[in-house]
């Protein structure tokens, strides 16, 4: 539904139903938002589209863990789930790439988001943006550390209640 609403919004912003008349410098609402509220428009669009990918990835991970599809007797089912969800993700990302009007692909949109955040954090020196980048960096490093094999072994030894 997020993908459908994002695509529908884009089509409405670019179509004859746009609230901005075409006579005003031949500008539609999509390009008006991009030129006048670039950060808000780009970041909101990117967040919606990335949320689709993250939601499906989290769902796949939950299925694999919940049904223990990583165990030797269930690996075939695990690969089936992973392949199916990879196909769905590839299709959705391909579809998203066809709806990008101002960027060549999702990668171009992502590049612009990181450029805007970098500009706000290190060129304009906005303290809360810097704090959020530091927090995200720490979270990413801790997540990578958590995924290392020795962390999993330690977690299983420390887990007396059998939650992992």
XYZ file of N, CA, C and O in Angstrom, residues 59-70:
48
model
N 10.362 -8.893 7.657
C 9.383 -9.979 7.606
C 10.055 -11.292 7.228
O 9.784 -12.341 7.836
N 10.918 -11.247 6.246
C 11.647 -12.453 5.829
C 12.500 -12.985 6.967
O 12.507 -14.196 7.237
N 13.207 -12.100 7.644
C 14.047 -12.515 8.768
C 13.201 -13.143 9.869
O 13.558 -14.179 10.433
N 12.070 -12.542 10.144
C 11.165 -13.078 11.173
C 10.649 -14.462 10.793
O 10.562 -15.355 11.642
N 10.305 -14.670 9.529
C 9.830 -15.982 9.073
C 10.928 -17.028 9.252
O 10.685 -18.120 9.772
N 12.137 -16.680 8.825
C 13.253 -17.632 8.929
C 13.533 -17.972 10.385
O 13.733 -19.154 10.733
N 13.519 -16.985 11.266
C 13.807 -17.247 12.679
C 12.648 -17.952 13.384
O 12.859 -18.873 14.168
N 11.434 -17.517 13.121
C 10.266 -18.081 13.806
C 10.073 -19.557 13.489
O 9.741 -20.357 14.352
N 10.258 -19.917 12.228
C 10.059 -21.312 11.817
C 11.363 -22.097 11.757
O 11.397 -23.214 11.240
N 12.432 -21.480 12.267
C 13.762 -22.106 12.342
C 14.187 -22.690 10.998
O 14.645 -23.825 10.893
N 14.046 -21.899 9.964
C 14.371 -22.338 8.617
C 15.869 -22.330 8.338
O 16.300 -22.627 7.238
N 16.665 -22.011 9.334
C 18.110 -22.038 9.205
C 18.688 -23.386 9.636
O 19.848 -23.660 9.422
